[in-house]
mmCIF file with all atom_site columns, C-alpha atoms in Angstrom:
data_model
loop_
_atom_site.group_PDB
_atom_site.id
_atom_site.type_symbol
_atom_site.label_atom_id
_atom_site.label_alt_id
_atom_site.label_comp_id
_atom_site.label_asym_id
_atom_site.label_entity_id
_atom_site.label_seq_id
_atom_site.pdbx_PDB_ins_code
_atom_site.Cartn_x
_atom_site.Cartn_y
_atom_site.Cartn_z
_atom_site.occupancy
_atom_site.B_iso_or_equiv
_atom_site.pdbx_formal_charge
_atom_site.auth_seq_id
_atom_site.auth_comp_id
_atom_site.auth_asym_id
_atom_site.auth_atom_id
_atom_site.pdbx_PDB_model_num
ATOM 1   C CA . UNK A 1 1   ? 0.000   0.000  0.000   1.00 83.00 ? 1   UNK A CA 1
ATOM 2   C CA . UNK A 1 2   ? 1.350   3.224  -1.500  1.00 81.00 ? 2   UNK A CA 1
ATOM 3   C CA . UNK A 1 3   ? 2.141   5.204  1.978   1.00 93.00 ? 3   UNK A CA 1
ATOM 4   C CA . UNK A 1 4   ? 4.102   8.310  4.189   1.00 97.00 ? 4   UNK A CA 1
ATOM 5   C CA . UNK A 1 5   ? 4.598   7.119  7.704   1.00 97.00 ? 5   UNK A CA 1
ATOM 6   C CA . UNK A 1 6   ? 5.511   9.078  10.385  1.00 97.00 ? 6   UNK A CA 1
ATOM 7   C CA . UNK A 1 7   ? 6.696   8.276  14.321  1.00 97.00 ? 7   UNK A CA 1
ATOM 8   C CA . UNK A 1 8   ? 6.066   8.654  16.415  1.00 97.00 ? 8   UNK A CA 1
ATOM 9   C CA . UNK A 1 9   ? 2.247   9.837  16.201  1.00 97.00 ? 9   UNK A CA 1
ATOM 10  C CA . UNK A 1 10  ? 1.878   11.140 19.817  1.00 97.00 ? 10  UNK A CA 1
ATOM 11  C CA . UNK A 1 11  ? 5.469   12.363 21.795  1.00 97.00 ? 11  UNK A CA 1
ATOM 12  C CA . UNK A 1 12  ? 5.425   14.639 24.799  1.00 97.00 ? 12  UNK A CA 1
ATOM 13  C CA . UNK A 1 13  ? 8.677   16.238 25.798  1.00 96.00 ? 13  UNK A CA 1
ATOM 14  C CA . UNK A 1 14  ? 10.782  18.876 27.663  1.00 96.00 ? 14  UNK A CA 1
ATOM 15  C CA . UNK A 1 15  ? 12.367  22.115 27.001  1.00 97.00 ? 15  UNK A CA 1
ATOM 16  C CA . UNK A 1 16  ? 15.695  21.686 25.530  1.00 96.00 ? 16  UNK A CA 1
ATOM 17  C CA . UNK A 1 17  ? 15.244  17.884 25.186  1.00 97.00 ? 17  UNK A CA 1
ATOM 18  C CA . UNK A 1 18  ? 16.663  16.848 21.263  1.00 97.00 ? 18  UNK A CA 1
ATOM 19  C CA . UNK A 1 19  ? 14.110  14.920 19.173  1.00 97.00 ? 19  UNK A CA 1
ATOM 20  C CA . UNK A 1 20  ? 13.740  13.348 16.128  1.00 98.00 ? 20  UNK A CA 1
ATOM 21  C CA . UNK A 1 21  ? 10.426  12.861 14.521  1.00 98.00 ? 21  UNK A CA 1
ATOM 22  C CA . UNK A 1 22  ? 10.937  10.264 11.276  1.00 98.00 ? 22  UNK A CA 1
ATOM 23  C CA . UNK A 1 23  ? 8.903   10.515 8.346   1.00 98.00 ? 23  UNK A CA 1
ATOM 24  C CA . UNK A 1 24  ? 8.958   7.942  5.113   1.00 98.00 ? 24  UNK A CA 1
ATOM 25  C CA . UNK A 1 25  ? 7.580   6.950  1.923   1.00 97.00 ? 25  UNK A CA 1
ATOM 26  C CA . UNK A 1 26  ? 7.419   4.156  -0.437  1.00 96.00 ? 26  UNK A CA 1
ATOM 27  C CA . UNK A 1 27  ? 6.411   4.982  -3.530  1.00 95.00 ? 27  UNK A CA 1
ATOM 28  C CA . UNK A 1 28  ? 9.750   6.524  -4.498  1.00 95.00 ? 28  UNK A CA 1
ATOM 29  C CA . UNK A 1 29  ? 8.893   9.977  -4.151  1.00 95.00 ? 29  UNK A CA 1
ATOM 30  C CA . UNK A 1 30  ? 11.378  12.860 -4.957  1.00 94.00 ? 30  UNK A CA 1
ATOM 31  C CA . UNK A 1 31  ? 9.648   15.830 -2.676  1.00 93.00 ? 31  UNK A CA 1
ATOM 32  C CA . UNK A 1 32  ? 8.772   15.740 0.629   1.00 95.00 ? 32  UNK A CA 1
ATOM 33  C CA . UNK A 1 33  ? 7.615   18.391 3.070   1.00 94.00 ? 33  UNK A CA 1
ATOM 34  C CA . UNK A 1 34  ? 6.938   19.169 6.219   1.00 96.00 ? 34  UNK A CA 1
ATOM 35  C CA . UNK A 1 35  ? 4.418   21.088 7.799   1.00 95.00 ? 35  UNK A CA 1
ATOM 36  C CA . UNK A 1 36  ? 3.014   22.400 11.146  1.00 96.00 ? 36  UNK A CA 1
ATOM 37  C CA . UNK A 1 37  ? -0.465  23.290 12.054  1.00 94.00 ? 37  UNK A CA 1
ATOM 38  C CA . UNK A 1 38  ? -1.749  25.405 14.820  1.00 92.00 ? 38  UNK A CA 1
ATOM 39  C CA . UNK A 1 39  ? -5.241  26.274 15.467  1.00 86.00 ? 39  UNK A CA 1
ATOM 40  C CA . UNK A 1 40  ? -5.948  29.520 13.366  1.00 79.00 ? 40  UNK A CA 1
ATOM 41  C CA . UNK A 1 41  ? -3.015  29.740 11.600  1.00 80.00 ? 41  UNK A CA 1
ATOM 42  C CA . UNK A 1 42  ? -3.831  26.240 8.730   1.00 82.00 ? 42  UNK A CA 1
ATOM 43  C CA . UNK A 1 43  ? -0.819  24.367 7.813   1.00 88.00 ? 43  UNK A CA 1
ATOM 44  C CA . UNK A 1 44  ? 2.487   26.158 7.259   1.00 90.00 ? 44  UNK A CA 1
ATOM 45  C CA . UNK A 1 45  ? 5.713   24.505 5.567   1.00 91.00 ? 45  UNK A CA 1
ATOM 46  C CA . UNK A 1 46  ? 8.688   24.289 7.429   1.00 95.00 ? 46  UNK A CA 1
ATOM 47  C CA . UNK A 1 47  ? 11.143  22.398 5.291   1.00 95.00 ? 47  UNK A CA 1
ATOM 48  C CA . UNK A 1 48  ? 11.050  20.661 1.790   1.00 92.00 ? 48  UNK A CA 1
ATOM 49  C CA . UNK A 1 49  ? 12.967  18.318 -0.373  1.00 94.00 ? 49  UNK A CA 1
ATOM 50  C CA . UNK A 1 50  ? 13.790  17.983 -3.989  1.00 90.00 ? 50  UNK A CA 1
ATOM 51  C CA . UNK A 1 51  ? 15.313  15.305 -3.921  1.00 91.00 ? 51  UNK A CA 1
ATOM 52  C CA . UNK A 1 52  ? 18.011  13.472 -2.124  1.00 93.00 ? 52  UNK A CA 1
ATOM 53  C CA . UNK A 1 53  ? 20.157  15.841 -0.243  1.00 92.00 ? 53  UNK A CA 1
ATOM 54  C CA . UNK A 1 54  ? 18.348  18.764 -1.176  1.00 92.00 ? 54  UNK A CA 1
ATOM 55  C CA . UNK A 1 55  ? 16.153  20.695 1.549   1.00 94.00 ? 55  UNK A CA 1
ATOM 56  C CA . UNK A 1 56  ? 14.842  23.939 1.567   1.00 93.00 ? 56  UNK A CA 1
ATOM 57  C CA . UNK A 1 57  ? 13.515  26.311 3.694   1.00 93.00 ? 57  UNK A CA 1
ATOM 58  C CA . UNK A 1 58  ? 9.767   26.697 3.922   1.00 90.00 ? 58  UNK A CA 1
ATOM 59  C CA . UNK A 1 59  ? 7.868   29.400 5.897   1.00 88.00 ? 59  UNK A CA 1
ATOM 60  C CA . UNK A 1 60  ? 8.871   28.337 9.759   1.00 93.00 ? 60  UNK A CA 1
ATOM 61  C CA . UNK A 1 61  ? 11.909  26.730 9.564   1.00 95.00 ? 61  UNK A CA 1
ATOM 62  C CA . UNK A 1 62  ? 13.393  28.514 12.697  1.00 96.00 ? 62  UNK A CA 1
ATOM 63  C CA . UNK A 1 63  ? 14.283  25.854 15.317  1.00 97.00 ? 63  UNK A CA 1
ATOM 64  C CA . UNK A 1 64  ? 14.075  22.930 13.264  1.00 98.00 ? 64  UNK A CA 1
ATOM 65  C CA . UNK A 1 65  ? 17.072  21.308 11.037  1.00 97.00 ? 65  UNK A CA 1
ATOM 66  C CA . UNK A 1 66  ? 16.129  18.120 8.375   1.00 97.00 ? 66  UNK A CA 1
ATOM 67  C CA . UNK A 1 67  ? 18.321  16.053 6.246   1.00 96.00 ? 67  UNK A CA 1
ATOM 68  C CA . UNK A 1 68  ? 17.598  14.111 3.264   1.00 97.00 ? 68  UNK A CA 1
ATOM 69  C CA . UNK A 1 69  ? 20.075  11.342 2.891   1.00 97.00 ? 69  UNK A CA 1
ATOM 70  C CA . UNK A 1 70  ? 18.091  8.748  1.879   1.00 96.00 ? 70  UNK A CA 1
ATOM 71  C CA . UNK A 1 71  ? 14.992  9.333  -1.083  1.00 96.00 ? 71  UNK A CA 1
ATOM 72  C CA . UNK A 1 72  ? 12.626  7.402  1.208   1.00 97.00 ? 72  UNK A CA 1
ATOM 73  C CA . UNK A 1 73  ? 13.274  8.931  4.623   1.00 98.00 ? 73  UNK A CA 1
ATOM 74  C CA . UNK A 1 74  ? 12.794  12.540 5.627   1.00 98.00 ? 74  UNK A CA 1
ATOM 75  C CA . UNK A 1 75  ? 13.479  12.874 9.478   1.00 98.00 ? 75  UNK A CA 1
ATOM 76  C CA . UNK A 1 76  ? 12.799  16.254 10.833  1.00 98.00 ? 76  UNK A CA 1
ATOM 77  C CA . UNK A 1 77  ? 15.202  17.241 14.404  1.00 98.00 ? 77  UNK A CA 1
ATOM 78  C CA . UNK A 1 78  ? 14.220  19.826 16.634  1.00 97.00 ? 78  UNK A CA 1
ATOM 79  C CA . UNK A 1 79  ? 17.979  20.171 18.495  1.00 96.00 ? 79  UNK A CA 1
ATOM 80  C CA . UNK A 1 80  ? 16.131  22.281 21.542  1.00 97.00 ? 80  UNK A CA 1
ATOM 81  C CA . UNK A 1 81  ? 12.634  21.803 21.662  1.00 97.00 ? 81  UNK A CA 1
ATOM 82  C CA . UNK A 1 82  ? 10.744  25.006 23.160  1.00 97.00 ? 82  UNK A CA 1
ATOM 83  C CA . UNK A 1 83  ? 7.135   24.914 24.000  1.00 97.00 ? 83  UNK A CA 1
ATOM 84  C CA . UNK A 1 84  ? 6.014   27.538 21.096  1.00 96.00 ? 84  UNK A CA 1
ATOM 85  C CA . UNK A 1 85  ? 6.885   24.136 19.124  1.00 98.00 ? 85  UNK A CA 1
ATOM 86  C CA . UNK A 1 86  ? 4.144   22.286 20.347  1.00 97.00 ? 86  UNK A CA 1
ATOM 87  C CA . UNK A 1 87  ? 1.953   21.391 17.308  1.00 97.00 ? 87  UNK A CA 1
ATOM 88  C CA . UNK A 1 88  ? 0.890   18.752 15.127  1.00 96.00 ? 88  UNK A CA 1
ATOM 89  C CA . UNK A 1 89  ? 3.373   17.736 12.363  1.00 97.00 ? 89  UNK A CA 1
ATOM 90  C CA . UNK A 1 90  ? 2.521   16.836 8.860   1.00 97.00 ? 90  UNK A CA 1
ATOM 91  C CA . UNK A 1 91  ? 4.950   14.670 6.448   1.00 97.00 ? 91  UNK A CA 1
ATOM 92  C CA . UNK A 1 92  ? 4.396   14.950 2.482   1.00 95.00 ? 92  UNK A CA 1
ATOM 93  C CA . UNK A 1 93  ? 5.959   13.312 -0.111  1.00 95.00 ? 93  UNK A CA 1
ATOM 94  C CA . UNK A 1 94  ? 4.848   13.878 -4.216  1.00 92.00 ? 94  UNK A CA 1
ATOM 95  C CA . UNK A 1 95  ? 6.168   12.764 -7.495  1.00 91.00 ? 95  UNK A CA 1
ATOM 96  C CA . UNK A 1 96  ? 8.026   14.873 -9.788  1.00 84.00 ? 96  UNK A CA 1
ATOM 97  C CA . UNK A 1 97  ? 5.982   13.942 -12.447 1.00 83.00 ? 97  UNK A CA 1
ATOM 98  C CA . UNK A 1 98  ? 2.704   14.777 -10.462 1.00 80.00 ? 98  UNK A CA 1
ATOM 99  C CA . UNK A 1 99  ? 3.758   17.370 -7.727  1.00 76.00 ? 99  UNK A CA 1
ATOM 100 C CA . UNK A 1 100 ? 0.282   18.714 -7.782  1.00 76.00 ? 100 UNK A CA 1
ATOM 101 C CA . UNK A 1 101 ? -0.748  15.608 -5.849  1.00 86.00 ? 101 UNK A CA 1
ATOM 102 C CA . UNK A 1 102 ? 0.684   15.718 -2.024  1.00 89.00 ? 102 UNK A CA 1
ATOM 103 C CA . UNK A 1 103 ? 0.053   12.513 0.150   1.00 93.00 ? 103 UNK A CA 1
ATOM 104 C CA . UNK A 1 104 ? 0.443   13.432 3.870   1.00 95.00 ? 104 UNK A CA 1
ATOM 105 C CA . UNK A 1 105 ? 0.676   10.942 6.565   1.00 96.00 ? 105 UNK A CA 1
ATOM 106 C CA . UNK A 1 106 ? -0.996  10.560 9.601   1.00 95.00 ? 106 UNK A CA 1
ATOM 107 C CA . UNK A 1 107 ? 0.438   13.080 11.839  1.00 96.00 ? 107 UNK A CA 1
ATOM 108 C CA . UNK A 1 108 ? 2.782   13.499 14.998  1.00 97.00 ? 108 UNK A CA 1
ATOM 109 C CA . UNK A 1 109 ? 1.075   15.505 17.972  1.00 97.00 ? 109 UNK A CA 1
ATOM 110 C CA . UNK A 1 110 ? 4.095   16.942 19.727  1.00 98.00 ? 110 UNK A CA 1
ATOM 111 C CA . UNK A 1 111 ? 3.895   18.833 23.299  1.00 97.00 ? 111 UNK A CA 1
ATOM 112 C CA . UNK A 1 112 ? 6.645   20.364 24.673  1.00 97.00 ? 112 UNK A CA 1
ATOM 113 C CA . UNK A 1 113 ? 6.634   20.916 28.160  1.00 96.00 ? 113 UNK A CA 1
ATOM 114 C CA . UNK B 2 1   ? 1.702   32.740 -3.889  1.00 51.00 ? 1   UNK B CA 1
ATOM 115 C CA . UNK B 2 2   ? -1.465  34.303 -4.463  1.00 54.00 ? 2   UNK B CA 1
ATOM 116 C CA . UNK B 2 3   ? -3.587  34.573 -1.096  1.00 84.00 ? 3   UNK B CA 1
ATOM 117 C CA . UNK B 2 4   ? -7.419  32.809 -1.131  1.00 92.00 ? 4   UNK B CA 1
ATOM 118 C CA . UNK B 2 5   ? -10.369 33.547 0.099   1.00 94.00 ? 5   UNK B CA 1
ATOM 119 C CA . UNK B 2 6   ? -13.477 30.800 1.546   1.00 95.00 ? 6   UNK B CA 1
ATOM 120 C CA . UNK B 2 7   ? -16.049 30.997 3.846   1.00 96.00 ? 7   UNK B CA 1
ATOM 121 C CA . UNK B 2 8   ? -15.439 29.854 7.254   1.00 94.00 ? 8   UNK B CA 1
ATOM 122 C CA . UNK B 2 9   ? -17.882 27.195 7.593   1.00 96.00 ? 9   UNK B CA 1
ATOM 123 C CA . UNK B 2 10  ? -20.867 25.818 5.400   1.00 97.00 ? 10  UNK B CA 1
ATOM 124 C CA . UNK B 2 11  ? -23.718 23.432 6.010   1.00 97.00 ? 11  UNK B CA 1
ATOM 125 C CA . UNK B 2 12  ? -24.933 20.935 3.270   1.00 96.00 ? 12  UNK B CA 1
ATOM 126 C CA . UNK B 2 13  ? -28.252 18.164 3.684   1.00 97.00 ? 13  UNK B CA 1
ATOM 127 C CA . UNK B 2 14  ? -26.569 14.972 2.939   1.00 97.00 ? 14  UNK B CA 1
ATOM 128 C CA . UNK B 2 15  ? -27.501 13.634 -0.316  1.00 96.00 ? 15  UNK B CA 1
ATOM 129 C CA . UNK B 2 16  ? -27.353 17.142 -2.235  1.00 97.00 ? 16  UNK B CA 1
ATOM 130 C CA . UNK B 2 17  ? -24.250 18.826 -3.618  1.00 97.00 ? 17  UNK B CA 1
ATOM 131 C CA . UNK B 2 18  ? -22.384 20.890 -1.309  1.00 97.00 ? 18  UNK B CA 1
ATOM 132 C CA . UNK B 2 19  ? -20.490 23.631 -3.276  1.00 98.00 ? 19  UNK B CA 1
ATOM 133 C CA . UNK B 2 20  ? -17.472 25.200 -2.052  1.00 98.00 ? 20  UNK B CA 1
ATOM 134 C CA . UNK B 2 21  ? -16.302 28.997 -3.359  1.00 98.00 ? 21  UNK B CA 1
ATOM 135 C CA . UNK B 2 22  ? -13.038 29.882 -3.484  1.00 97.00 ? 22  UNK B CA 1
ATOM 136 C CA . UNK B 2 23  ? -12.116 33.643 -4.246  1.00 96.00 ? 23  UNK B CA 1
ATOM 137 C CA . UNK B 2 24  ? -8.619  34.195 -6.065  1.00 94.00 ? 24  UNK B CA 1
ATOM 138 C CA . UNK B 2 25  ? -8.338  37.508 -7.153  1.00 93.00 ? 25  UNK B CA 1
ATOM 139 C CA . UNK B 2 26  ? -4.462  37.907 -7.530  1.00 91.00 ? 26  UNK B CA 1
ATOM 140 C CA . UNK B 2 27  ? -3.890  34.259 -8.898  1.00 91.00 ? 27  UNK B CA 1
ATOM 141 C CA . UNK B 2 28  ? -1.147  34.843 -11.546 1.00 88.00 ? 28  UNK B CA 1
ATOM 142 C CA . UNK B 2 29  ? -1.062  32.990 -15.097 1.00 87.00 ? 29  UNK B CA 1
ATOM 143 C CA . UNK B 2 30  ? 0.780   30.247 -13.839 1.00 87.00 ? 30  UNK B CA 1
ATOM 144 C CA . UNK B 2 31  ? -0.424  29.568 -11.125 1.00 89.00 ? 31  UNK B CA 1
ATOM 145 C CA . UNK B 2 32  ? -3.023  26.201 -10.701 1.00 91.00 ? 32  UNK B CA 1
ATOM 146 C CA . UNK B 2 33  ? -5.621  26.110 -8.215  1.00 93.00 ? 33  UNK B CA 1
ATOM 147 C CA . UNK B 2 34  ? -5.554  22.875 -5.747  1.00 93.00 ? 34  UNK B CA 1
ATOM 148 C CA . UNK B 2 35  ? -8.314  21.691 -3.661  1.00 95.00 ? 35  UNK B CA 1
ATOM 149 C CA . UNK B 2 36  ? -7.003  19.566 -0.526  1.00 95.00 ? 36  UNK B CA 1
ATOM 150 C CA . UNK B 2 37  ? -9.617  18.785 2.186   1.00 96.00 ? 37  UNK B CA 1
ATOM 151 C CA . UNK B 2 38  ? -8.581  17.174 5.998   1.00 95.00 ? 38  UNK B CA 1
ATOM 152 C CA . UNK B 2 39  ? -11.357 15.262 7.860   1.00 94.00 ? 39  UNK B CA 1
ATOM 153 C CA . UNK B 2 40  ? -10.544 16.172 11.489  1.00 88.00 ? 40  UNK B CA 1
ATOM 154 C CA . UNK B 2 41  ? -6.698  15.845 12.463  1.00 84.00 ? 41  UNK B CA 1
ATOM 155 C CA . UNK B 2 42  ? -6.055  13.571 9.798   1.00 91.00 ? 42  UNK B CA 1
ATOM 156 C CA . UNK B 2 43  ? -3.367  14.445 7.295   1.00 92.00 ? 43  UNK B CA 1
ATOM 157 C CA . UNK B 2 44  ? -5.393  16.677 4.814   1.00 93.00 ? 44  UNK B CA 1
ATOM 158 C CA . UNK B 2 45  ? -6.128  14.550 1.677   1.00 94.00 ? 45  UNK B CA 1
ATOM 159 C CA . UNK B 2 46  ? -5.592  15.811 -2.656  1.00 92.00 ? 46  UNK B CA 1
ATOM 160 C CA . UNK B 2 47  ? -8.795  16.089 -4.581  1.00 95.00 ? 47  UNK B CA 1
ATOM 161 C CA . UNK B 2 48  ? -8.286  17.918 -7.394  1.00 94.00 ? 48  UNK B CA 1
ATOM 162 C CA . UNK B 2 49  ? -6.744  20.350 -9.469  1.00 92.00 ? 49  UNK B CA 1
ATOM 163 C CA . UNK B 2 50  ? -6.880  22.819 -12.465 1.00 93.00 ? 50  UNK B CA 1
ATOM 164 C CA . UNK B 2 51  ? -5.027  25.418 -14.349 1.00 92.00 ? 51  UNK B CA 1
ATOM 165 C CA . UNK B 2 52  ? -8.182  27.344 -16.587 1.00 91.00 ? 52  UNK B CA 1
ATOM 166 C CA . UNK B 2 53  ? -10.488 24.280 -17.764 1.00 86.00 ? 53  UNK B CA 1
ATOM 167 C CA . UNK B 2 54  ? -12.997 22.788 -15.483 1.00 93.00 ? 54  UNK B CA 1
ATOM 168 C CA . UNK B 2 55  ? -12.098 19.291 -14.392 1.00 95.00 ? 55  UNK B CA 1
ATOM 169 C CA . UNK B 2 56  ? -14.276 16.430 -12.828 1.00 96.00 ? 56  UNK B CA 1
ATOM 170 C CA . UNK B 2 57  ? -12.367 13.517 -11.507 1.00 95.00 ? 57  UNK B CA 1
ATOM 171 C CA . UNK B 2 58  ? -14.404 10.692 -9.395  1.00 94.00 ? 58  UNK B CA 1
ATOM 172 C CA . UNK B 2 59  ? -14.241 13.091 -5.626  1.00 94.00 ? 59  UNK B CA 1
ATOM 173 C CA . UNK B 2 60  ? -15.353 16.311 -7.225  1.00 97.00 ? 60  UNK B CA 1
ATOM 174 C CA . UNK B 2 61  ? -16.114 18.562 -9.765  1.00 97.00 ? 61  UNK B CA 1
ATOM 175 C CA . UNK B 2 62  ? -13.867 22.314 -10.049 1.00 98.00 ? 62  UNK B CA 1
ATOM 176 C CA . UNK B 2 63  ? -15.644 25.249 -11.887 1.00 97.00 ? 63  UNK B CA 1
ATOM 177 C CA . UNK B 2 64  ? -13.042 27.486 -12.635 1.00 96.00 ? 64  UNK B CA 1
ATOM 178 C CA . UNK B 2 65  ? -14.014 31.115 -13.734 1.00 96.00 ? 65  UNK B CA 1
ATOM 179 C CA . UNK B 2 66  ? -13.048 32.656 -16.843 1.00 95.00 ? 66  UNK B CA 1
ATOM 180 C CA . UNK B 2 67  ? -10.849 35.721 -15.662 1.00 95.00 ? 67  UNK B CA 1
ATOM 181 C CA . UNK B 2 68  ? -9.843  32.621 -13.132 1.00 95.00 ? 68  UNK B CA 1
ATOM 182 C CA . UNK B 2 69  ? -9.862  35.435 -9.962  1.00 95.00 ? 69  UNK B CA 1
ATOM 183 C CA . UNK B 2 70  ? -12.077 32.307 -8.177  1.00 96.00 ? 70  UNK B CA 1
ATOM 184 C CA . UNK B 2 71  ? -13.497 28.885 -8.386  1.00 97.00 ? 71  UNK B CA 1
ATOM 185 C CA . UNK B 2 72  ? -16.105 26.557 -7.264  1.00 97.00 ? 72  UNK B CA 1
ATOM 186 C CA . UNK B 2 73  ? -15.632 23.177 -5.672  1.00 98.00 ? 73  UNK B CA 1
ATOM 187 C CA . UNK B 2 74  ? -18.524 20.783 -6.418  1.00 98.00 ? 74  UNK B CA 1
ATOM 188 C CA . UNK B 2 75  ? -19.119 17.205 -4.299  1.00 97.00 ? 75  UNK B CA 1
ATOM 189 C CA . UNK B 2 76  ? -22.015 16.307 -6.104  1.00 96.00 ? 76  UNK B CA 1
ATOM 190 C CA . UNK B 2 77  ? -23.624 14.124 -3.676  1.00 95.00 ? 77  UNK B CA 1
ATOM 191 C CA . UNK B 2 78  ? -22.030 15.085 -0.294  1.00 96.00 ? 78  UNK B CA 1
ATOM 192 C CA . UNK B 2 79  ? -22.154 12.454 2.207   1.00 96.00 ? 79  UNK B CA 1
ATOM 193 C CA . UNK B 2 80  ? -21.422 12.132 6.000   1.00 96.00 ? 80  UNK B CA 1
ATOM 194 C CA . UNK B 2 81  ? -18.278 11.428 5.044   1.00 95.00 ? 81  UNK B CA 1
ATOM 195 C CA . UNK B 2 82  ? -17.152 14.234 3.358   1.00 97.00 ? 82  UNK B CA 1
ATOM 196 C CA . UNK B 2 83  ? -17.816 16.751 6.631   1.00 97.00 ? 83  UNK B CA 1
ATOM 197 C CA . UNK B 2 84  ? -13.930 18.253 6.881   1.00 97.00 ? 84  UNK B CA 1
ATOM 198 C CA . UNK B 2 85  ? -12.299 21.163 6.654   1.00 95.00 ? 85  UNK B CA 1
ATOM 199 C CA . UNK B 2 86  ? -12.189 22.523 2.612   1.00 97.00 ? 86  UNK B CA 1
ATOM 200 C CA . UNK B 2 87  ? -9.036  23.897 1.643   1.00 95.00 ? 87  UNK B CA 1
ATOM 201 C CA . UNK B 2 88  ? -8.174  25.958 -1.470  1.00 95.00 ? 88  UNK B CA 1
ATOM 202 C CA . UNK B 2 89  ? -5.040  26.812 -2.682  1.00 92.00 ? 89  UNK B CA 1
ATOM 203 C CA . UNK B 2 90  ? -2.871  28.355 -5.636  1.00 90.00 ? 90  UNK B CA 1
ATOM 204 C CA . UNK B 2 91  ? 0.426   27.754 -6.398  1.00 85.00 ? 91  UNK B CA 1
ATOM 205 C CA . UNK B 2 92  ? 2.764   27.037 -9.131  1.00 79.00 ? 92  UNK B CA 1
ATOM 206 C CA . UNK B 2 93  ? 4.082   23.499 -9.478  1.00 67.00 ? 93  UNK B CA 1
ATOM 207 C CA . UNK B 2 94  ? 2.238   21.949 -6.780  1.00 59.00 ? 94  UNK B CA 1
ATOM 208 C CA . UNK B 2 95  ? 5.044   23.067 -4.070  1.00 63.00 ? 95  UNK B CA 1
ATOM 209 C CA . UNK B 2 96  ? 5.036   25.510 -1.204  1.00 69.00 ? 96  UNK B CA 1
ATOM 210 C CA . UNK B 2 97  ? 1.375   25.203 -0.229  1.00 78.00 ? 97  UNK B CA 1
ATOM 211 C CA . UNK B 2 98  ? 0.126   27.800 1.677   1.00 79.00 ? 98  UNK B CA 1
ATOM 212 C CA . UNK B 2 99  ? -3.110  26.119 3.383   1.00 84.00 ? 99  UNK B CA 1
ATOM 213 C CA . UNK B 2 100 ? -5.156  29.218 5.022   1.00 84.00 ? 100 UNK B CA 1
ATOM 214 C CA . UNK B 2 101 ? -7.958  28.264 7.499   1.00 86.00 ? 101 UNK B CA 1
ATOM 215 C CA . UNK B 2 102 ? -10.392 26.500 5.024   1.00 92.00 ? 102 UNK B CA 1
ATOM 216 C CA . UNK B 2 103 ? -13.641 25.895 4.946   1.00 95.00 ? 103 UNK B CA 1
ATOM 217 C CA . UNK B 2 104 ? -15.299 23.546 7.423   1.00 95.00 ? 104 UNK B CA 1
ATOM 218 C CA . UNK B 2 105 ? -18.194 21.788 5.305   1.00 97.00 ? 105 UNK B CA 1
ATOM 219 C CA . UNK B 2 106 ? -20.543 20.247 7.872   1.00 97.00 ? 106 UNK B CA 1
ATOM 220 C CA . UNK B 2 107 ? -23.054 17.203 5.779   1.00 97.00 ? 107 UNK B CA 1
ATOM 221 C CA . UNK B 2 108 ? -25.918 17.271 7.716   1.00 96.00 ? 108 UNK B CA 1
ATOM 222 C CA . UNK B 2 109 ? -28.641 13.670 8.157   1.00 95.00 ? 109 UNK B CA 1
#
C-alpha cells in the first residue's frame, strides 16, 4: 500500500530535550515536506525536499534542522525543543511527475513541556 | 503565492451537492488552483486540481471562472463522510502550499 509514515504519532517532551520525529515513503517519491499546524493559523511549511540531499527552507523553519540522505526517509530534528513548538506535524511526499498531488501521513502531535 | 479567500464554515443536507467557493483575485497565469480537504486531524487529503479548464475527476467537480480570480468546488452528492475542513489553494508546481484556514463543510442527516 502506496504510503508516508511518520513516528512517532503522539510524543510529549521537555524544554531543551533533542528529538527526532521520522517521516517515510514508499512509492519513491522525490519531494517531501513538512508542515506544522496550529489552530488559526492552517498548515504552514517548514522544510522541503527535492530530492536526495536537497532541503529547503519553507515558511517556519526557525528551530528545526532536516536532512535528506536517503529518497525514502525525511526525518525532521528539533535540536532544543521550546514549547512555542508544540503542534501537530505533517509529512508529504509527491512525485516529480505529479507534484500537484501531495500525500500526507498521519500526523505526529508533539507537546513540549 | 497568491492569497485565497473561503467561507469559514458551510452546512450541506446529505444527499445534495455541497459547493465550495473559493475567491482568487491575484492568482497569476501560472499559477493552478488545488483543492485539498482534511477530515478532522487527519493528514489533509488531494482532490483535485486545475489550471483554466474545469475538471471532474471521481471526488469532485472544479468550476473554474473565466478571468480565473475564483473557483467553485462541487461534491455532487455530499455524504457524511465528506464533513472536513475545505481547503483551497494556488500555487505554481504543486510546491510551497500555503493552506489558510479553510472551509469547514458540515453534511448534515
Amino acid at each position: 500500500e502506496a504510503q508516508v509514515t511518520q513516528n512517532p504519532r503522539y510524543l510529549i517532551t521537555v524544554t531543551g530535550k533533542k528529538l527526532t520525529v521520522t517521516c517515510s515513503q514508499n512509492m519513491n517519491h522525490e519531494y517531501m515536506s513538512w508542515y506544522r499546524q496550529d489552530p488559526g493559523l492552517g498548515l504552514r511549511q517548514i522544510y522541503y525536499s527535492m530530492n536526495v540531499e536537497v532541503t529547503d527552507k519553507g515558511d517556519v523553519p526557525e528551530g528545526y534542522k532536516v536532512s535528506r540522505k536517503e529518497k525514502r526517509n525525511f526525518p525532521l530534528i528539533l535540536e532544543s525543543p521550546s514549547p512555542n513548538q508544540t503542534s501537530l506535524y505533517f509529512c508529504a511526499s509527491s512525485s516529480l511527475y505529479s507534484p500537484d498531488t501531495q500525500y500526507f501521513g498521519p500526523g505526529t502531535r508533539l507537546t513540549v513541556l | 503565492d497568491a492569497k485565497t479567500t473561503q467561507p469559514p464554515s458551510m452546512d450541506c443536507a446529505e444527499g445534495r451537492a455541497a459547493n465550495l467557493p473559493c475567491n482568487h483575485s491575484t492568482i497569476s497565469g501560472n499559477e493552478y488552483v488545488y483543492w485539498y480537504r482534511q477530515i478532522h486531524s487527519q493528514g489533509p487529503q488531494y482532490i483535485i486540481h486545475g489550471l483554466k479548464n474545469n475538471e471532474t475527476n471521481e471526488m469532485a467537480s472544479l468550476i473554474i471562472t473565466e478571468d480565473r480570480k475564483s473557483s467553485t468546488l462541487i461534491l455532487p452528492h455530499a455524504t457524511l463522510r465528506d464533513t472536513a475542513v475545505y481547503y483551497c489553494i494556488v500555487s505554481i508546481y504543486g510546491q510551497n502550499f500555503v493552506f489558510g484556514p479553510g472551509t469547514r463543510l458540515s453534511v448534515l442527516p
